[in-house]
PDB file of C-alpha atoms and ligand atoms in Angstrom:
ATOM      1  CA  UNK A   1       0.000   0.000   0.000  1.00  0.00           C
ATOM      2  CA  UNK A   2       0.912   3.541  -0.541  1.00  0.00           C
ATOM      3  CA  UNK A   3       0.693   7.142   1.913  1.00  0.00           C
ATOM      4  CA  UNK A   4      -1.812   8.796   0.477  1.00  0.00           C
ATOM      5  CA  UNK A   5       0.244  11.981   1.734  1.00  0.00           C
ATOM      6  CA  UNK A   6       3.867  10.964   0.498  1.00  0.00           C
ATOM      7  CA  UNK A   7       2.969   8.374  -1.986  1.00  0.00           C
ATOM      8  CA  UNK A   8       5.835   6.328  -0.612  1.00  0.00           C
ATOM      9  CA  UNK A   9       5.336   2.511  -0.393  1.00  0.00           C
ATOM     10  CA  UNK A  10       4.701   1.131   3.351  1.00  0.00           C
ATOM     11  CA  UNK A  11       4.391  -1.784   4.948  1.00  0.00           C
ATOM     12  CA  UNK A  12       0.826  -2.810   6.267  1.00  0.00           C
ATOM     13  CA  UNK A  13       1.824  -2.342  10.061  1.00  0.00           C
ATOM     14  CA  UNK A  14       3.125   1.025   9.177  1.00  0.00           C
ATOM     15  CA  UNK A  15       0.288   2.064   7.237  1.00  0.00           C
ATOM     16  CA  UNK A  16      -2.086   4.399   9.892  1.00  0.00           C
ATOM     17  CA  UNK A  17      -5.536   4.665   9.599  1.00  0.00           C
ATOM     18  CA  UNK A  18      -7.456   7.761   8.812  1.00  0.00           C
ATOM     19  CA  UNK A  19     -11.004   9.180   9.264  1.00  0.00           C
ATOM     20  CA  UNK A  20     -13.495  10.840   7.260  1.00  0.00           C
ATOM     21  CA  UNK A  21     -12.911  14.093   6.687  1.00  0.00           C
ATOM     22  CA  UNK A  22     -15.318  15.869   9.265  1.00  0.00           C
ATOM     23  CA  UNK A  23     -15.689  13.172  11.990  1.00  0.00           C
ATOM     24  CA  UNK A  24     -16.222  14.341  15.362  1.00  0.00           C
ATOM     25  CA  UNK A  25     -14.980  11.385  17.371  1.00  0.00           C
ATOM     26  CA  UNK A  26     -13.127   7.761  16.830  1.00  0.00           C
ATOM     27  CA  UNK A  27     -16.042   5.941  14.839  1.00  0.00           C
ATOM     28  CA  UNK A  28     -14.824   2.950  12.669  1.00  0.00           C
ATOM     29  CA  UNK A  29     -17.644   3.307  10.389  1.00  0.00           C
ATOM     30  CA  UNK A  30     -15.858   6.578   9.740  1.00  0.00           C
ATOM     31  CA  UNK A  31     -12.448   5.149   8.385  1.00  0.00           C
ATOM     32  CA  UNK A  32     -11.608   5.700   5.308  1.00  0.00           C
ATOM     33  CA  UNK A  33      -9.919   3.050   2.235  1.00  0.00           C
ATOM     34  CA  UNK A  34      -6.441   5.009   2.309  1.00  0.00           C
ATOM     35  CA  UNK A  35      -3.719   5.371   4.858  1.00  0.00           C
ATOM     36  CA  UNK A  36      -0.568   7.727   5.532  1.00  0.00           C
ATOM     37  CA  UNK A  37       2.250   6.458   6.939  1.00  0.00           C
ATOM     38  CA  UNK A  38       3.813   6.868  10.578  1.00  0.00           C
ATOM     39  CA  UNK A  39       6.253   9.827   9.547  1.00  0.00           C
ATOM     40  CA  UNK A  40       3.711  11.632   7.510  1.00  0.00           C
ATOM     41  CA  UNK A  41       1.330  11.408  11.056  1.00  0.00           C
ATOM     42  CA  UNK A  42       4.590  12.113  13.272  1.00  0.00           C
ATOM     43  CA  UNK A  43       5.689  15.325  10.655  1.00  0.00           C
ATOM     44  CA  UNK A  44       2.971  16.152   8.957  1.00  0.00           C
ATOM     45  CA  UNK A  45       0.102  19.256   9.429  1.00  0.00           C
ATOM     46  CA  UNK A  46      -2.240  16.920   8.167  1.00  0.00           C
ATOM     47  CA  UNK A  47      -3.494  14.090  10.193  1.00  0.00           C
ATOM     48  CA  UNK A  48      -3.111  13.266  13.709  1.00  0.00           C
ATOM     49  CA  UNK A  49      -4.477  11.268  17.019  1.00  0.00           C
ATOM     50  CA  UNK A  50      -7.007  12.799  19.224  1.00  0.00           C
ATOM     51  CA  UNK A  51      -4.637  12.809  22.270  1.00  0.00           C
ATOM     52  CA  UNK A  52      -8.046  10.731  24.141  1.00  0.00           C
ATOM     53  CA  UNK A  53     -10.007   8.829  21.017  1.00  0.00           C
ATOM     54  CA  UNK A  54      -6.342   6.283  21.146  1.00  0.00           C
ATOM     55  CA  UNK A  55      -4.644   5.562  18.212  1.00  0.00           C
ATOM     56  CA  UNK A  56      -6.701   3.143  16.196  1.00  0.00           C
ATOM     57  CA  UNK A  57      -6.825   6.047  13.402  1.00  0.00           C
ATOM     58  CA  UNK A  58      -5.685   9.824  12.689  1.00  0.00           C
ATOM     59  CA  UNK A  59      -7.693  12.926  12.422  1.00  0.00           C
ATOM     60  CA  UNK A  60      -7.754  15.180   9.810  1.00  0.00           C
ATOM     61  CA  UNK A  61      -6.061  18.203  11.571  1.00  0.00           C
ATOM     62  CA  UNK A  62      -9.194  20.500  10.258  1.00  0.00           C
ATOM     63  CA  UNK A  63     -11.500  18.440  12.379  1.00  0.00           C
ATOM     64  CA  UNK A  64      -9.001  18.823  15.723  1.00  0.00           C
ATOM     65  CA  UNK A  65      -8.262  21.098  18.009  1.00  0.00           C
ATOM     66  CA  UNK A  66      -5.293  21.592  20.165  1.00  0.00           C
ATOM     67  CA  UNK A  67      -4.235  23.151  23.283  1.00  0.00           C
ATOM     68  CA  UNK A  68      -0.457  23.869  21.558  1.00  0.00           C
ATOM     69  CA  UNK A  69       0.632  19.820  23.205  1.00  0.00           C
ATOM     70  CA  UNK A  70      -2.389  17.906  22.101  1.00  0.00           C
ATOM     71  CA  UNK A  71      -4.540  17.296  19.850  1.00  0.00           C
ATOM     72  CA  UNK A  72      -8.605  16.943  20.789  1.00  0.00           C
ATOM     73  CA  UNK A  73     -11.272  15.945  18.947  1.00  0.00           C
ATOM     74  CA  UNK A  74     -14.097  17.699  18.627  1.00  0.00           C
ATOM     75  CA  UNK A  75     -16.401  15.229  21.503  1.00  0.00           C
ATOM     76  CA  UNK A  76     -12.986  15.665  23.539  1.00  0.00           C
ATOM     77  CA  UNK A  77     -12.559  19.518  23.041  1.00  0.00           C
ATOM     78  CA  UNK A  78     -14.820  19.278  26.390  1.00  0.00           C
ATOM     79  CA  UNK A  79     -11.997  17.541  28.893  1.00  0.00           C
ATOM     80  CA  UNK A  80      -9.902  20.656  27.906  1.00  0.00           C
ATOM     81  CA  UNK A  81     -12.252  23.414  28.148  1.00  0.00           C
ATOM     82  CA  UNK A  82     -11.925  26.343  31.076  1.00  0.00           C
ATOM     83  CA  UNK A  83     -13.838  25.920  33.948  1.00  0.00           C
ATOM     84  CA  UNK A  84     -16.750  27.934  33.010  1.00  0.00           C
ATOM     85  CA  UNK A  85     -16.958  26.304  29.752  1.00  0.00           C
ATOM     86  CA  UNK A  86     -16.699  22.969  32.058  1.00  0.00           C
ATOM     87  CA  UNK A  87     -19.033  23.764  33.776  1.00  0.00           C
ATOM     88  CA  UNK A  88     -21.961  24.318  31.177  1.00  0.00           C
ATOM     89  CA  UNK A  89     -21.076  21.525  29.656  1.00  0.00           C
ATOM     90  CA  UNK A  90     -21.028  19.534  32.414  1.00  0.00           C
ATOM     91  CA  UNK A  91     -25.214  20.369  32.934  1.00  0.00           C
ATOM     92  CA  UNK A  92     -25.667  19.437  29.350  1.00  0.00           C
ATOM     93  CA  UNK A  93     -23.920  16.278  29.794  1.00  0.00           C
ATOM     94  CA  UNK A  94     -26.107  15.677  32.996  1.00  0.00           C
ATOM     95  CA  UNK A  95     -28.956  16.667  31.186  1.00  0.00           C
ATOM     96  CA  UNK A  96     -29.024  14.231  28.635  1.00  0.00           C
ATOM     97  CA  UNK A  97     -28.294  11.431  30.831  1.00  0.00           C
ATOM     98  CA  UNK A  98     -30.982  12.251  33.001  1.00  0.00           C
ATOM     99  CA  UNK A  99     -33.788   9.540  32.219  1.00  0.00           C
ATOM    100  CA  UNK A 100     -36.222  11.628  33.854  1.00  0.00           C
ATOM    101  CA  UNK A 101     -36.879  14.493  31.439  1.00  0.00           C
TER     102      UNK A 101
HETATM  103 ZN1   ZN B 201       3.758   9.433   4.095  1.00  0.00          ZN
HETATM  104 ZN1   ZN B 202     -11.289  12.113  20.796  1.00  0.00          ZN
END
C-alpha cells in the first residue's frame, strides 16, 4: 500500500488509519480506504491522534483542536475546556443522561 500523503510505499503495520474528513470522534464506520504512513502522522500538518479517542486512526487536523501539546477531537474539546466552559457543559452532559426528562 501507498501514503496517500507521500505516496511512498509502506508496509501494512506502518500504514495508519485515517477518518473521514469531518468526523467528530473515533467511529470505525468513519475510516476511510487510504492510509498515511507513521512519519507523515509524526511530521505532517495533516493528520493526527485525538490525544483521548487512542490511536486506532488519525484525524484530519481541520476536524481537531489543540491546546499547543495535544490534539482533541471535537467530543474531547470538552476535557480541555476552562472551567466555566466545564461547567456548562457539564449540565448538558447531565442533562441528557438524566432519564427523567
Ligand atoms: Zn507518508
Ligand atoms: Zn477524541
Amino acid at each position: 500500500m501507498k501514503c496517500k500523503s507521500c505516496k511512498k510505499n509502506i508496509g501494512k503495520r506502518d500504514g495508519v488509519q485515517v477518518y473521514k474528513k469531518g468526523t467528530d470522534c473515533a467511529d470505525v464506520d468513519q475510516i476511510v480506504k487510504y492510509v498515511i504512513c507513521k512519519n507523515c502522522l509524526k511530521h505532517g500538518e495533516d493528520f493526527a491522534y485525538c490525544s483521548l479517542c487512542g490511536d486506532e486512526a488519525a484525524f484530519h487536523t481541520s476536524d481537531l483542536v489543540s491546546d499547543g501539546f495535544s490534539w482533541y477531537c471535537k467530543e474531547h474539546k470538552g476535557e480541555i475546556m476552562d472551567d466555566e466552559e466545564r461547567e456548562s457543559w457539564m449540565d448538558f452532559a447531565g442533562y441528557i443522561n438524566d432519564p427523567n426528562h
